[in-house]
Amino acid sequence: MEVKTFGVVGSGQMGNGIAQVAAAAGMNVIMSDIKEEFCEKGLATISGSMDRLLKKEKITQADKDATLARITTTTNLKDMAKADFVVEAAVEREDLKFQIFRDLDEACPENVILASNTSSIPIGSIAAQTSRPDKVIGMHFMNPVPMMKLVEVIKGIATSEETFNLTWDLSKKFGKVPAEANDYPGFIANRILMPMINEAIFCLYQSVGTKEDIDTVMKLGMAHPMGPLTLADLIGLDTCLAIMETLYDGFKDSKYRPCPLLRKYVQAGWLGRKTGKGFYDYK
């Protein structure tokens, strides 16, 4: 099956990034969200991202104009019926994702592949919400999507080889490097990354070091491009908490218990860069 029209559910930091790389690869893109203002903000983010590429002379003005021209927005999820392949990029909430997939299953023709950008929720559970589990797959992009090369491709227990192969090839068409992961909580990326971030938060919580020193140790001692607390702020502390809860619920192992400080920050609305305050102040 050839994918000509690509659907993205969600216009936030992940959704608009996915829409950008799909449109840059020459596809027509439908980007949806629940409010028009969210769609407009997503388009503005894409334009700003492309302006930075333009300034670095990685693209031309014609490239930017053509990419933006391929993206349409909607607040009606039923418009995804026009897409050949749809990626859900909503917030990391199981109940929300389940409902989106039930709605997409009803709206989209039966041959359409439905992918999730989930970073931890089992694909099998998502697929079970649909009448097409063989056409449901995980397509986990990294943040920021236009810059990061990796896409984790996750097969559910019912995912067909045809669905997997098409998603794998599509990742390459987007200029990404796909990696296959089996369907366990957190997959590969977040099963390794999130416990490390959670442990860094425990170090702060237990006064093992300051936030600056914790980040410095990991940057200069382990050659990480940014420290774990800075990275947590970039990802979003609510997303970090949701992933840790998925790991904890999935494995029933205390080593995956979310740090109380992480929960406290999320309850206070300190979610990182997107709210202006997390472990660091961005205001």
Short mmCIF file of C-alpha atoms in Angstrom, two decimals:
data_model
loop_
_atom_site.label_atom_id
_atom_site.label_comp_id
_atom_site.label_asym_id
_atom_site.label_seq_id
_atom_site.Cartn_x
_atom_site.Cartn_y
_atom_site.Cartn_z
CA MET A 1 0.00 0.00 0.00
CA GLU A 2 1.29 3.46 -0.89
CA VAL A 3 0.85 6.14 1.75
CA LYS A 4 -0.08 9.42 0.07
CA THR A 5 -2.06 11.08 2.86
CA PHE A 6 -0.76 10.86 6.42
CA GLY A 7 -2.91 11.62 9.45
CA VAL A 8 -1.65 12.91 12.80
CA VAL A 9 -3.93 13.06 15.85
CA GLY A 10 -2.59 15.76 18.14
CA SER A 11 -0.80 19.00 17.29
CA GLY A 12 1.39 19.31 20.39
CA GLN A 13 5.18 19.03 20.50
CA MET A 14 5.18 15.46 19.21
CA GLY A 15 2.24 15.73 16.82
CA ASN A 16 3.41 18.85 15.02
CA GLY A 17 6.92 17.40 14.72
CA ILE A 18 5.56 14.22 13.13
CA ALA A 19 3.38 16.30 10.79
CA GLN A 20 6.45 18.32 9.78
CA VAL A 21 8.62 15.35 8.85
CA ALA A 22 5.76 13.66 6.97
CA ALA A 23 5.02 16.79 4.96
CA ALA A 24 8.72 17.37 4.32
CA ALA A 25 8.86 13.83 2.91
CA GLY A 26 6.28 14.86 0.30
CA MET A 27 3.06 13.57 1.84
CA ASN A 28 -0.21 15.36 2.26
CA VAL A 29 -0.81 15.65 6.01
CA ILE A 30 -4.01 16.03 8.04
CA MET A 31 -3.25 17.24 11.56
CA SER A 32 -6.11 17.21 14.06
CA ASP A 33 -6.70 18.47 17.56
CA ILE A 34 -9.68 19.24 19.77
CA LYS A 35 -9.48 23.04 19.31
CA GLU A 36 -8.60 25.22 16.34
CA GLU A 37 -6.24 27.29 18.51
CA PHE A 38 -4.20 24.15 19.24
CA CYS A 39 -3.94 23.45 15.51
CA GLU A 40 -2.83 27.03 14.84
CA LYS A 41 -0.20 26.80 17.57
CA GLY A 42 1.03 23.53 16.03
CA LEU A 43 1.35 25.14 12.60
CA ALA A 44 3.21 28.10 14.12
CA THR A 45 5.64 25.68 15.79
CA ILE A 46 6.26 23.92 12.47
CA SER A 47 6.88 27.26 10.76
CA GLY A 48 9.33 28.29 13.49
CA SER A 49 11.13 24.95 13.26
CA MET A 50 11.52 25.33 9.52
CA ASP A 51 12.73 28.91 9.93
CA ARG A 52 15.60 27.58 12.04
CA LEU A 53 16.44 25.05 9.31
CA LEU A 54 16.23 27.87 6.76
CA LYS A 55 18.63 30.01 8.79
CA LYS A 56 21.11 27.10 8.87
CA GLU A 57 20.68 26.74 5.09
CA LYS A 58 19.48 23.14 5.45
CA ILE A 59 16.32 23.94 3.47
CA THR A 60 15.21 26.68 1.08
CA GLN A 61 12.25 29.03 1.34
CA ALA A 62 10.60 26.98 -1.42
CA ASP A 63 11.04 23.84 0.70
CA LYS A 64 9.37 25.51 3.66
CA ASP A 65 6.47 26.86 1.59
CA ALA A 66 5.87 23.50 -0.07
CA THR A 67 5.95 21.64 3.26
CA LEU A 68 3.48 23.99 4.93
CA ALA A 69 1.19 23.85 1.88
CA ARG A 70 0.86 20.07 2.30
CA ILE A 71 -0.50 20.36 5.86
CA THR A 72 -4.20 20.86 6.56
CA THR A 73 -5.75 20.98 10.03
CA THR A 74 -9.07 19.86 11.45
CA THR A 75 -10.93 19.58 14.73
CA ASN A 76 -13.06 16.71 13.41
CA LEU A 77 -11.45 13.29 13.94
CA LYS A 78 -13.72 11.85 11.23
CA ASP A 79 -11.58 13.69 8.67
CA MET A 80 -8.94 11.00 9.29
CA ALA A 81 -11.06 8.85 6.97
CA LYS A 82 -9.17 10.59 4.14
CA ALA A 83 -5.79 9.32 5.38
CA ASP A 84 -3.96 6.14 4.34
CA PHE A 85 -2.02 5.89 7.61
CA VAL A 86 -2.74 7.59 10.94
CA VAL A 87 -0.46 8.22 13.92
CA GLU A 88 -1.96 9.12 17.28
CA ALA A 89 0.20 11.58 19.25
CA ALA A 90 -2.04 12.54 22.16
CA VAL A 91 -0.87 12.87 25.76
CA GLU A 92 0.28 9.71 27.53
CA ARG A 93 -3.07 8.74 29.04
CA GLU A 94 -4.37 5.25 28.49
CA ASP A 95 -8.07 6.15 28.66
CA LEU A 96 -7.65 8.96 26.13
CA LYS A 97 -5.65 6.84 23.69
CA PHE A 98 -8.15 3.98 23.95
CA GLN A 99 -11.02 6.32 23.06
CA ILE A 100 -9.11 7.85 20.15
CA PHE A 101 -8.42 4.41 18.71
CA ARG A 102 -12.06 3.39 19.07
CA ASP A 103 -13.05 6.56 17.21
CA LEU A 104 -10.39 6.10 14.52
CA ASP A 105 -11.43 2.49 14.02
CA GLU A 106 -14.96 3.64 13.36
CA ALA A 107 -13.97 6.57 11.12
CA CYS A 108 -11.20 5.08 8.96
CA PRO A 109 -11.54 2.52 6.15
CA GLU A 110 -10.59 -0.99 7.20
CA ASN A 111 -7.32 -0.99 5.24
CA VAL A 112 -5.89 2.03 7.10
CA ILE A 113 -3.03 1.38 9.53
CA LEU A 114 -3.45 2.99 12.95
CA ALA A 115 -0.20 3.72 14.79
CA SER A 116 0.44 5.13 18.24
CA ASN A 117 3.30 7.37 19.28
CA THR A 118 2.89 6.06 22.83
CA SER A 119 6.11 5.90 24.78
CA SER A 120 5.06 3.12 27.16
CA ILE A 121 1.46 1.86 26.86
CA PRO A 122 1.29 -1.72 25.48
CA ILE A 123 0.34 -1.83 21.81
CA GLY A 124 -1.69 -5.00 22.36
CA SER A 125 -3.97 -3.13 24.78
CA ILE A 126 -4.44 -0.30 22.28
CA ALA A 127 -5.06 -2.72 19.40
CA ALA A 128 -7.74 -4.49 21.44
CA GLN A 129 -9.86 -1.33 21.24
CA THR A 130 -10.21 -1.81 17.48
CA SER A 131 -11.60 -4.31 14.99
CA ARG A 132 -8.23 -4.33 13.16
CA PRO A 133 -5.54 -5.39 15.68
CA ASP A 134 -3.37 -6.66 12.81
CA LYS A 135 -3.17 -3.07 11.53
CA VAL A 136 -2.26 -1.43 14.85
CA ILE A 137 1.39 -0.71 15.64
CA GLY A 138 3.64 1.48 17.75
CA MET A 139 5.55 4.24 15.96
CA HIS A 140 7.45 5.99 18.74
CA PHE A 141 9.23 9.14 17.57
CA MET A 142 11.77 10.95 19.74
CA ASN A 143 11.57 14.59 20.80
CA PRO A 144 12.28 16.94 19.02
CA VAL A 145 10.98 14.93 16.07
CA PRO A 146 12.56 16.95 13.21
CA MET A 147 16.03 16.55 14.75
CA MET A 148 16.04 13.09 16.33
CA LYS A 149 16.80 10.18 14.01
CA LEU A 150 15.26 7.29 15.94
CA VAL A 151 11.80 5.76 15.52
CA GLU A 152 10.95 2.78 17.73
CA VAL A 153 8.65 0.44 15.79
CA ILE A 154 6.69 -1.76 18.18
CA LYS A 155 4.76 -4.85 17.13
CA GLY A 156 1.76 -5.90 19.18
CA ILE A 157 0.99 -9.59 19.48
CA ALA A 158 -1.51 -9.31 16.61
CA THR A 159 0.41 -6.86 14.39
CA SER A 160 0.89 -8.30 10.91
CA GLU A 161 4.21 -8.45 9.09
CA GLU A 162 2.69 -6.32 6.34
CA THR A 163 1.84 -3.58 8.84
CA PHE A 164 5.30 -3.79 10.41
CA ASN A 165 7.13 -3.66 7.06
CA LEU A 166 5.12 -0.69 5.82
CA THR A 167 5.74 1.23 9.06
CA TRP A 168 9.44 0.37 8.95
CA ASP A 169 9.74 1.63 5.36
CA LEU A 170 7.71 4.74 6.17
CA SER A 171 10.11 5.58 9.01
CA LYS A 172 12.99 5.46 6.53
CA LYS A 173 11.06 7.64 4.09
CA PHE A 174 10.86 10.25 6.85
CA GLY A 175 14.67 10.18 7.06
CA LYS A 176 14.63 8.25 10.34
CA VAL A 177 16.42 5.14 11.53
CA PRO A 178 13.90 2.55 12.76
CA ALA A 179 14.59 0.11 15.60
CA GLU A 180 12.33 -2.85 16.37
CA ALA A 181 11.02 -3.34 19.90
CA ASN A 182 8.77 -6.00 21.34
CA ASP A 183 5.61 -5.08 23.20
CA TYR A 184 6.67 -4.74 26.84
CA PRO A 185 6.00 -1.71 29.08
CA GLY A 186 8.32 1.14 28.12
CA PHE A 187 9.60 -0.81 25.08
CA ILE A 188 13.38 -0.27 24.75
CA ALA A 189 13.86 3.49 25.00
CA ASN A 190 11.84 4.29 28.09
CA ARG A 191 12.49 1.03 29.91
CA ILE A 192 16.11 2.18 30.01
CA LEU A 193 15.76 5.98 30.05
CA MET A 194 12.92 6.62 32.50
CA PRO A 195 14.28 4.62 35.45
CA MET A 196 17.54 6.56 35.00
CA ILE A 197 15.66 9.87 35.08
CA ASN A 198 13.58 8.67 38.03
CA GLU A 199 16.78 7.71 39.91
CA ALA A 200 18.21 11.18 39.22
CA ILE A 201 15.04 12.67 40.74
CA PHE A 202 15.52 10.40 43.79
CA CYS A 203 19.08 11.78 44.08
CA LEU A 204 17.65 15.30 44.21
CA TYR A 205 14.85 14.22 46.58
CA GLN A 206 17.35 12.63 48.98
CA SER A 207 19.81 15.56 48.72
CA VAL A 208 22.55 13.42 47.19
CA GLY A 209 23.34 16.42 44.99
CA THR A 210 21.91 19.64 43.63
CA LYS A 211 20.04 19.58 40.32
CA GLU A 212 23.00 21.32 38.67
CA ASP A 213 25.53 18.82 40.02
CA ILE A 214 23.37 15.81 39.12
CA ASP A 215 23.10 17.07 35.54
CA THR A 216 26.80 17.95 35.38
CA VAL A 217 27.84 14.46 36.51
CA MET A 218 25.78 12.82 33.78
CA LYS A 219 26.86 15.29 31.08
CA LEU A 220 30.58 15.33 31.78
CA GLY A 221 30.98 11.92 33.39
CA MET A 222 28.75 9.87 31.08
CA ALA A 223 28.92 12.07 27.94
CA HIS A 224 25.17 12.65 27.85
CA PRO A 225 24.21 15.69 25.73
CA MET A 226 22.03 17.01 28.57
CA GLY A 227 21.51 16.07 32.18
CA PRO A 228 18.58 13.84 33.24
CA LEU A 229 16.71 16.61 35.06
CA THR A 230 17.03 18.97 32.09
CA LEU A 231 15.86 16.13 29.86
CA ALA A 232 12.90 15.43 32.14
CA ASP A 233 11.86 19.08 31.83
CA LEU A 234 12.11 18.81 28.04
CA ILE A 235 10.04 15.62 27.89
CA GLY A 236 7.46 16.92 30.37
CA LEU A 237 7.25 15.77 33.97
CA ASP A 238 3.67 14.60 33.52
CA THR A 239 4.82 12.33 30.69
CA CYS A 240 7.72 11.05 32.82
CA LEU A 241 5.31 10.23 35.65
CA ALA A 242 2.85 8.52 33.30
CA ILE A 243 5.62 6.32 31.87
CA MET A 244 6.95 5.40 35.32
CA GLU A 245 3.44 4.47 36.44
CA THR A 246 3.06 2.26 33.34
CA LEU A 247 6.37 0.55 34.13
CA TYR A 248 5.43 0.12 37.80
CA ASP A 249 1.98 -1.25 36.95
CA GLY A 250 3.38 -3.48 34.20
CA PHE A 251 6.23 -5.09 36.11
CA LYS A 252 4.97 -4.85 39.73
CA ASP A 253 8.55 -4.15 40.78
CA SER A 254 9.47 -1.51 43.37
CA LYS A 255 12.50 -0.42 41.35
CA TYR A 256 10.04 1.27 38.98
CA ARG A 257 8.24 3.20 41.73
CA PRO A 258 7.90 6.87 40.71
CA CYS A 259 9.83 9.24 42.95
CA PRO A 260 7.49 11.17 45.31
CA LEU A 261 9.19 14.41 44.25
CA LEU A 262 8.22 13.78 40.62
CA ARG A 263 4.61 13.24 41.66
CA LYS A 264 4.70 16.37 43.83
CA TYR A 265 5.92 18.53 40.93
CA VAL A 266 3.25 17.19 38.59
CA GLN A 267 0.52 17.81 41.18
CA ALA A 268 1.78 21.40 41.49
CA GLY A 269 1.56 21.87 37.71
CA TRP A 270 5.34 22.15 37.38
CA LEU A 271 5.65 20.12 34.20
CA GLY A 272 8.89 21.49 32.75
CA ARG A 273 9.51 23.69 29.75
CA LYS A 274 5.92 23.62 28.50
CA THR A 275 4.65 25.29 31.71
CA GLY A 276 7.73 27.47 32.30
CA LYS A 277 8.79 25.64 35.45
CA GLY A 278 9.99 22.16 36.32
CA PHE A 279 13.28 21.30 37.93
CA TYR A 280 14.50 24.52 36.32
CA ASP A 281 12.77 27.85 35.77
CA TYR A 282 12.13 28.75 32.13
CA LYS A 283 10.19 31.97 32.61
#
